[in-house]
Amino acid sequence: MAKRRTKKRTHVPIDQEALKGIPKSMVIRVGQTSLSNHSLNQLVKDFRQIMQPYTAIKLKERKSNKLKDFVVMCGPLDVSHLFIFTQSEKTGNVSLKVARTPKGPTITFNVLNYSLSKDIKKFLKRPKSLNKEDVLNPPLLVLNGFNTKNNNDKESEDNNVEKIIISMFQNVFPPLNPNKTQLNSIRRVLMLHKDSVTKEISLRHYFIDVKDVELSRNLKKLYNAKTHLNKSLPNLHRKKDISSLILDHDINAYTSESEMEDDEDAIVKISENNQNNKIGVIKQSKKPKLDVETGLENEDDEGEGKREVSTNTNNIPYMAPRKKAIRLTEVGPRLNLRLVKIEEGICSGKVLHHEFVHKTDEEIRLLERRHQAKLRLKEQRKKEQEANIAKKKAAKEAKKQRKLERRNARKELEDQDKLNEDQNTSEESDSEIDSEDHFSDVPDDIDSDLFSEVEDAM
């Protein structure tokens, strides 16, 4: 059987060393209340779509699973970040905890409100669904409204808090390399916007759509016919020449005014030059005249309508830059977060910052002393537990040894009894053989000889 061919140019194998340096995440939900909430379950699934491709997309939690179970598995699976969704049993508030494994810190956010992806698609005129190709690369992270400049001593603590939040979210995704990253590979945007007044953080997930602006409707139909096979091709029965279709001289360059409704800020000029990554410049003195009969451009001798194209040192002309419109379509989910606290470790440790509770230095020292006393008590109990476990283990081993000795003694008795029985059976068999030898000379018809005379007399 022939061996299956593997593509080596387009399907380059992933380097395992480079894969180890890529941050991976795990989105989970912990708690009995959160596991029974259906909408929160769907929010977790939508959030995993944001964190693709380096996340556990098919992870299933159980009611018996604790946070410690997931933390233990982070090491073997090379998971660097945990996104933990929980819901309070008393108030019903949903919280999002972002933790860096294995030593922390952990940032706790209160989820004020959220919208699922299916709810956002209902209110969009043209919703977008993500395909497999759209999630092959991580999204582009955009942070807005975060201030890290130290203006004075009062705001230094807030700036340090923002630096921790920024570094946490920046390290969730692999860094971009401008020399190696292709623009076509960036298909999604994750935006975090902080309101300076309310200090709320808005999380949005968008899809990037790039479209040509300076194209007629007929050309767009030709481009779409390649990917959309159900679309019909433009009708050419009224056209005399192919240039009439491409240039669309009959009704000017644009067939519809709605094609130019794009915002000027969203239009970007992109050069198609493959020799050097420079933007070519085209200078046009005057608009060329059009021949009504042929539909072609006429150039005058005076230079009207001539195009001056810039060239490089190798006399290779640069191609004209094309205008493209970048549109962002929200795909969800949508979350509004508020910072609660930052603590050491993974959901356990010293509280570095709390948004609502502020303590004095004396209270902090008192809490530290209590914490140290708890740690000492914990160590003492741990040692006592280890001693008790060792004692129970020794008693269990002694009991096991005594049981084994009794079993061996019982086995020896059974073997001795079996040996005695074998000897008795052998003696009985010998006596039977001797008796058979003693009566071996007696004839078989002795009975008939003894009673033959009596029978005759009768």
Tab-separated table of N, CA and C in Angstrom, residues 171-270:
chain	number	residue	atom	x	y	z
A	171	ASN	N	-0.046	38.902	28.780
A	171	ASN	CA	0.628	37.604	28.817
A	171	ASN	C	-0.302	36.432	28.534
A	172	VAL	N	-1.612	36.699	28.408
A	172	VAL	CA	-2.542	35.624	28.078
A	172	VAL	C	-2.341	35.157	26.636
A	173	PHE	N	-2.012	36.095	25.733
A	173	PHE	CA	-1.827	35.784	24.325
A	173	PHE	C	-0.357	35.867	23.958
A	174	PRO	N	0.078	35.096	22.973
A	174	PRO	CA	1.487	35.163	22.559
A	174	PRO	C	1.806	36.520	21.940
A	175	PRO	N	3.027	37.026	22.127
A	175	PRO	CA	3.379	38.339	21.569
A	175	PRO	C	3.454	38.292	20.049
A	176	LEU	N	3.178	39.436	19.431
A	176	LEU	CA	3.218	39.545	17.976
A	176	LEU	C	4.620	39.928	17.520
A	177	ASN	N	5.069	39.263	16.477
A	177	ASN	CA	6.349	39.586	15.858
A	177	ASN	C	6.068	40.286	14.536
A	178	PRO	N	6.363	41.593	14.414
A	178	PRO	CA	6.026	42.312	13.162
A	178	PRO	C	6.711	41.748	11.930
A	179	ASN	N	7.887	41.119	12.110
A	179	ASN	CA	8.615	40.595	10.953
A	179	ASN	C	8.032	39.284	10.444
A	180	LYS	N	7.361	38.533	11.305
A	180	LYS	CA	6.866	37.219	10.919
A	180	LYS	C	5.343	37.141	10.852
A	181	THR	N	4.651	38.026	11.550
A	181	THR	CA	3.196	37.961	11.593
A	181	THR	C	2.604	38.481	10.293
A	182	GLN	N	1.699	37.714	9.714
A	182	GLN	CA	0.998	38.126	8.509
A	182	GLN	C	-0.300	38.820	8.887
A	183	LEU	N	-0.608	39.889	8.143
A	183	LEU	CA	-1.814	40.655	8.454
A	183	LEU	C	-3.077	39.835	8.208
A	184	ASN	N	-3.025	38.924	7.253
A	184	ASN	CA	-4.217	38.116	6.961
A	184	ASN	C	-4.531	37.132	8.080
A	185	SER	N	-3.543	36.821	8.918
A	185	SER	CA	-3.776	35.876	10.005
A	185	SER	C	-4.525	36.490	11.175
A	186	ILE	N	-4.560	37.813	11.278
A	186	ILE	CA	-5.279	38.497	12.365
A	186	ILE	C	-6.722	38.674	11.930
A	187	ARG	N	-7.589	37.867	12.465
A	187	ARG	CA	-9.007	37.874	12.065
A	187	ARG	C	-9.933	38.379	13.159
A	188	ARG	N	-9.445	38.495	14.398
A	188	ARG	CA	-10.319	38.888	15.503
A	188	ARG	C	-9.636	39.936	16.371
A	189	VAL	N	-10.446	40.658	17.132
A	189	VAL	CA	-9.965	41.700	18.046
A	189	VAL	C	-10.650	41.516	19.393
A	190	LEU	N	-9.862	41.534	20.462
A	190	LEU	CA	-10.388	41.539	21.831
A	190	LEU	C	-10.070	42.892	22.443
A	191	MET	N	-11.099	43.654	22.737
A	191	MET	CA	-10.921	45.016	23.234
A	191	MET	C	-11.335	45.098	24.697
A	192	LEU	N	-10.482	45.737	25.494
A	192	LEU	CA	-10.760	46.032	26.896
A	192	LEU	C	-10.733	47.548	27.061
A	193	HIS	N	-11.876	48.097	27.389
A	193	HIS	CA	-11.996	49.552	27.544
A	193	HIS	C	-12.362	49.864	28.990
A	194	LYS	N	-11.589	50.758	29.602
A	194	LYS	CA	-11.847	51.162	30.986
A	194	LYS	C	-12.420	52.567	31.007
A	195	ASP	N	-13.551	52.700	31.674
A	195	ASP	CA	-14.183	54.002	31.833
A	195	ASP	C	-13.491	54.751	32.956
A	196	SER	N	-13.055	55.965	32.673
A	196	SER	CA	-12.307	56.747	33.667
A	196	SER	C	-13.195	57.211	34.811
A	197	VAL	N	-14.495	57.310	34.611
A	197	VAL	CA	-15.407	57.814	35.641
A	197	VAL	C	-15.911	56.669	36.514
A	198	THR	N	-16.507	55.666	35.904
A	198	THR	CA	-17.079	54.557	36.659
A	198	THR	C	-16.062	53.459	36.978
A	199	LYS	N	-14.906	53.477	36.297
A	199	LYS	CA	-13.843	52.469	36.450
A	199	LYS	C	-14.321	51.063	36.092
A	200	GLU	N	-15.310	50.992	35.220
A	200	GLU	CA	-15.767	49.709	34.719
A	200	GLU	C	-14.963	49.315	33.481
A	201	ILE	N	-14.747	48.040	33.321
A	201	ILE	CA	-13.986	47.516	32.190
A	201	ILE	C	-14.964	46.778	31.279
A	202	SER	N	-15.020	47.219	30.031
A	202	SER	CA	-15.900	46.594	29.041
A	202	SER	C	-15.071	45.660	28.167
A	203	LEU	N	-15.514	44.441	28.058
A	203	LEU	CA	-14.839	43.433	27.238
A	203	LEU	C	-15.688	43.168	26.007
A	204	ARG	N	-15.090	43.354	24.832
A	204	ARG	CA	-15.780	43.149	23.562
A	204	ARG	C	-14.932	42.266	22.655
A	205	HIS	N	-15.621	41.481	21.835
A	205	HIS	CA	-14.969	40.566	20.901
A	205	HIS	C	-15.502	40.854	19.504
A	206	TYR	N	-14.586	41.216	18.576
A	206	TYR	CA	-14.968	41.620	17.227
A	206	TYR	C	-14.303	40.723	16.187
A	207	PHE	N	-14.940	40.677	15.029
A	207	PHE	CA	-14.375	40.020	13.857
A	207	PHE	C	-13.941	41.085	12.861
A	208	ILE	N	-12.765	40.938	12.280
A	208	ILE	CA	-12.211	41.917	11.340
A	208	ILE	C	-12.607	41.509	9.934
A	209	ASP	N	-13.236	42.419	9.230
A	209	ASP	CA	-13.631	42.193	7.846
A	209	ASP	C	-13.028	43.300	6.992
A	210	VAL	N	-12.240	42.914	5.982
A	210	VAL	CA	-11.569	43.859	5.087
A	210	VAL	C	-12.215	43.750	3.721
A	211	LYS	N	-12.684	44.879	3.178
A	211	LYS	CA	-13.339	44.912	1.880
A	211	LYS	C	-12.739	46.018	1.026
A	212	ASP	N	-12.759	45.782	-0.280
A	212	ASP	CA	-12.302	46.798	-1.228
A	212	ASP	C	-13.348	47.887	-1.364
A	213	VAL	N	-12.860	49.142	-1.501
A	213	VAL	CA	-13.760	50.289	-1.602
A	213	VAL	C	-13.938	50.727	-3.040
A	214	GLU	N	-12.839	50.871	-3.755
A	214	GLU	CA	-12.880	51.390	-5.121
A	214	GLU	C	-13.134	50.275	-6.123
A	215	LEU	N	-14.216	49.578	-5.945
A	215	LEU	CA	-14.613	48.523	-6.861
A	215	LEU	C	-16.085	48.702	-7.213
A	216	SER	N	-16.392	48.483	-8.483
A	216	SER	CA	-17.779	48.563	-8.908
A	216	SER	C	-18.530	47.309	-8.472
A	217	ARG	N	-19.817	47.377	-8.634
A	217	ARG	CA	-20.637	46.247	-8.216
A	217	ARG	C	-20.367	45.018	-9.078
A	218	ASN	N	-20.090	45.244	-10.367
A	218	ASN	CA	-19.817	44.109	-11.257
A	218	ASN	C	-18.546	43.378	-10.851
A	219	LEU	N	-17.505	44.132	-10.492
A	219	LEU	CA	-16.267	43.497	-10.066
A	219	LEU	C	-16.457	42.755	-8.742
A	220	LYS	N	-17.250	43.299	-7.872
A	220	LYS	CA	-17.516	42.610	-6.608
A	220	LYS	C	-18.258	41.301	-6.843
A	221	LYS	N	-19.138	41.292	-7.859
A	221	LYS	CA	-19.820	40.046	-8.185
A	221	LYS	C	-18.844	38.996	-8.683
A	222	LEU	N	-17.849	39.459	-9.465
A	222	LEU	CA	-16.853	38.511	-9.954
A	222	LEU	C	-16.009	37.964	-8.817
A	223	TYR	N	-15.632	38.833	-7.864
A	223	TYR	CA	-14.847	38.373	-6.712
A	223	TYR	C	-15.652	37.418	-5.834
A	224	ASN	N	-16.914	37.731	-5.630
A	224	ASN	CA	-17.741	36.885	-4.759
A	224	ASN	C	-18.122	35.565	-5.414
A	225	ALA	N	-18.067	35.519	-6.758
A	225	ALA	CA	-18.437	34.279	-7.450
A	225	ALA	C	-17.444	33.162	-7.166
A	226	LYS	N	-16.235	33.529	-6.741
A	226	LYS	CA	-15.226	32.508	-6.462
A	226	LYS	C	-15.528	31.765	-5.164
A	227	THR	N	-15.961	32.499	-4.155
A	227	THR	CA	-16.242	31.894	-2.856
A	227	THR	C	-17.710	31.533	-2.671
A	228	HIS	N	-18.602	32.293	-3.309
A	228	HIS	CA	-20.037	32.031	-3.201
A	228	HIS	C	-20.525	31.457	-4.536
A	229	LEU	N	-20.573	30.153	-4.604
A	229	LEU	CA	-20.944	29.509	-5.854
A	229	LEU	C	-22.419	29.679	-6.187
A	230	ASN	N	-23.225	29.989	-5.195
A	230	ASN	CA	-24.653	30.156	-5.461
A	230	ASN	C	-24.976	31.525	-6.050
A	231	LYS	N	-24.023	32.458	-6.034
A	231	LYS	CA	-24.241	33.782	-6.604
A	231	LYS	C	-24.153	33.706	-8.125
A	232	SER	N	-24.994	34.479	-8.807
A	232	SER	CA	-24.995	34.483	-10.273
A	232	SER	C	-23.941	35.435	-10.805
A	233	LEU	N	-23.418	35.109	-11.971
A	233	LEU	CA	-22.426	35.956	-12.621
A	233	LEU	C	-23.108	37.164	-13.265
A	234	PRO	N	-22.375	38.277	-13.457
A	234	PRO	CA	-22.984	39.458	-14.100
A	234	PRO	C	-23.382	39.162	-15.549
A	235	ASN	N	-24.458	39.795	-15.970
A	235	ASN	CA	-24.981	39.597	-17.313
A	235	ASN	C	-24.194	40.461	-18.304
A	236	LEU	N	-23.705	39.848	-19.402
A	236	LEU	CA	-22.862	40.539	-20.384
A	236	LEU	C	-23.544	40.725	-21.728
A	237	HIS	N	-24.822	40.470	-21.824
A	237	HIS	CA	-25.436	40.536	-23.153
A	237	HIS	C	-25.600	41.973	-23.634
A	238	ARG	N	-25.572	42.940	-22.736
A	238	ARG	CA	-25.687	44.345	-23.138
A	238	ARG	C	-24.336	45.037	-23.258
A	239	LYS	N	-23.279	44.327	-23.007
A	239	LYS	CA	-21.938	44.899	-23.058
A	239	LYS	C	-21.294	44.551	-24.391
A	240	LYS	N	-20.586	45.530	-24.958
A	240	LYS	CA	-19.874	45.308	-26.209
A	240	LYS	C	-18.448	44.811	-25.985
A	241	ASP	N	-17.874	45.178	-24.845
A	241	ASP	CA	-16.479	44.829	-24.589
A	241	ASP	C	-16.327	44.507	-23.100
A	242	ILE	N	-15.272	43.721	-22.780
A	242	ILE	CA	-15.033	43.381	-21.376
A	242	ILE	C	-14.664	44.600	-20.559
A	243	SER	N	-14.056	45.604	-21.225
A	243	SER	CA	-13.702	46.835	-20.504
A	243	SER	C	-14.938	47.590	-20.059
A	244	SER	N	-16.016	47.443	-20.797
A	244	SER	CA	-17.250	48.109	-20.403
A	244	SER	C	-17.790	47.540	-19.100
A	245	LEU	N	-17.527	46.243	-18.862
A	245	LEU	CA	-17.952	45.633	-17.610
A	245	LEU	C	-17.038	46.032	-16.453
A	246	ILE	N	-15.712	46.025	-16.723
A	246	ILE	CA	-14.761	46.295	-15.648
A	246	ILE	C	-14.759	47.763	-15.278
A	247	LEU	N	-14.675	48.630	-16.299
A	247	LEU	CA	-14.628	50.071	-16.025
A	247	LEU	C	-15.996	50.662	-15.793
A	248	ASP	N	-17.039	50.004	-16.330
A	248	ASP	CA	-18.418	50.438	-16.102
A	248	ASP	C	-18.615	51.872	-16.576
A	249	HIS	N	-18.293	52.108	-17.868
A	249	HIS	CA	-18.381	53.473	-18.396
A	249	HIS	C	-19.805	53.928	-18.629
A	250	ASP	N	-20.726	52.978	-18.663
A	250	ASP	CA	-22.097	53.359	-19.010
A	250	ASP	C	-22.705	54.282	-17.966
A	251	ILE	N	-22.470	53.961	-16.723
A	251	ILE	CA	-23.065	54.776	-15.646
A	251	ILE	C	-21.990	55.130	-14.631
A	252	ASN	N	-20.886	55.651	-15.160
A	252	ASN	CA	-19.775	56.141	-14.348
A	252	ASN	C	-19.096	54.997	-13.600
A	253	ALA	N	-18.179	55.344	-12.692
A	253	ALA	CA	-17.325	54.342	-12.057
A	253	ALA	C	-18.057	53.520	-11.015
A	254	TYR	N	-19.113	54.076	-10.445
A	254	TYR	CA	-19.817	53.374	-9.364
A	254	TYR	C	-21.278	53.250	-9.737
A	255	THR	N	-21.773	52.070	-9.573
A	255	THR	CA	-23.158	51.807	-9.941
A	255	THR	C	-24.128	52.190	-8.833
A	256	SER	N	-23.633	52.375	-7.645
A	256	SER	CA	-24.525	52.686	-6.530
A	256	SER	C	-23.804	53.601	-5.564
A	257	GLU	N	-24.528	54.555	-5.020
A	257	GLU	CA	-23.922	55.457	-4.054
A	257	GLU	C	-23.703	54.787	-2.711
A	258	SER	N	-24.377	53.673	-2.482
A	258	SER	CA	-24.219	52.983	-1.201
A	258	SER	C	-22.865	52.315	-1.084
A	259	GLU	N	-22.122	52.173	-2.201
A	259	GLU	CA	-20.805	51.565	-2.133
A	259	GLU	C	-19.800	52.470	-1.448
A	260	MET	N	-20.099	53.757	-1.381
A	260	MET	CA	-19.149	54.713	-0.803
A	260	MET	C	-19.608	55.235	0.539
A	261	GLU	N	-20.368	54.452	1.257
A	261	GLU	CA	-20.853	54.890	2.555
A	261	GLU	C	-19.875	54.603	3.683
A	262	ASP	N	-18.694	54.071	3.371
A	262	ASP	CA	-17.729	53.731	4.402
A	262	ASP	C	-17.135	54.986	5.010
A	263	ASP	N	-16.818	54.897	6.272
A	263	ASP	CA	-16.199	56.000	6.973
A	263	ASP	C	-14.775	56.196	6.475
A	264	GLU	N	-14.375	57.469	6.359
A	264	GLU	CA	-13.027	57.754	5.863
A	264	GLU	C	-11.952	57.269	6.826
A	265	ASP	N	-12.268	57.227	8.114
A	265	ASP	CA	-11.273	56.754	9.082
A	265	ASP	C	-11.023	55.259	8.956
A	266	ALA	N	-11.970	54.546	8.376
A	266	ALA	CA	-11.822	53.095	8.246
A	266	ALA	C	-11.168	52.683	6.944
A	267	ILE	N	-10.813	53.668	6.095
A	267	ILE	CA	-10.211	53.361	4.800
A	267	ILE	C	-8.694	53.396	4.942
A	268	VAL	N	-8.041	52.347	4.474
A	268	VAL	CA	-6.591	52.214	4.554
A	268	VAL	C	-6.067	51.942	3.158
A	269	LYS	N	-4.976	52.604	2.794
A	269	LYS	CA	-4.342	52.376	1.506
A	269	LYS	C	-3.335	51.247	1.638
A	270	ILE	N	-3.466	50.241	0.772
A	270	ILE	CA	-2.593	49.073	0.806
A	270	ILE	C	-1.955	48.908	-0.556
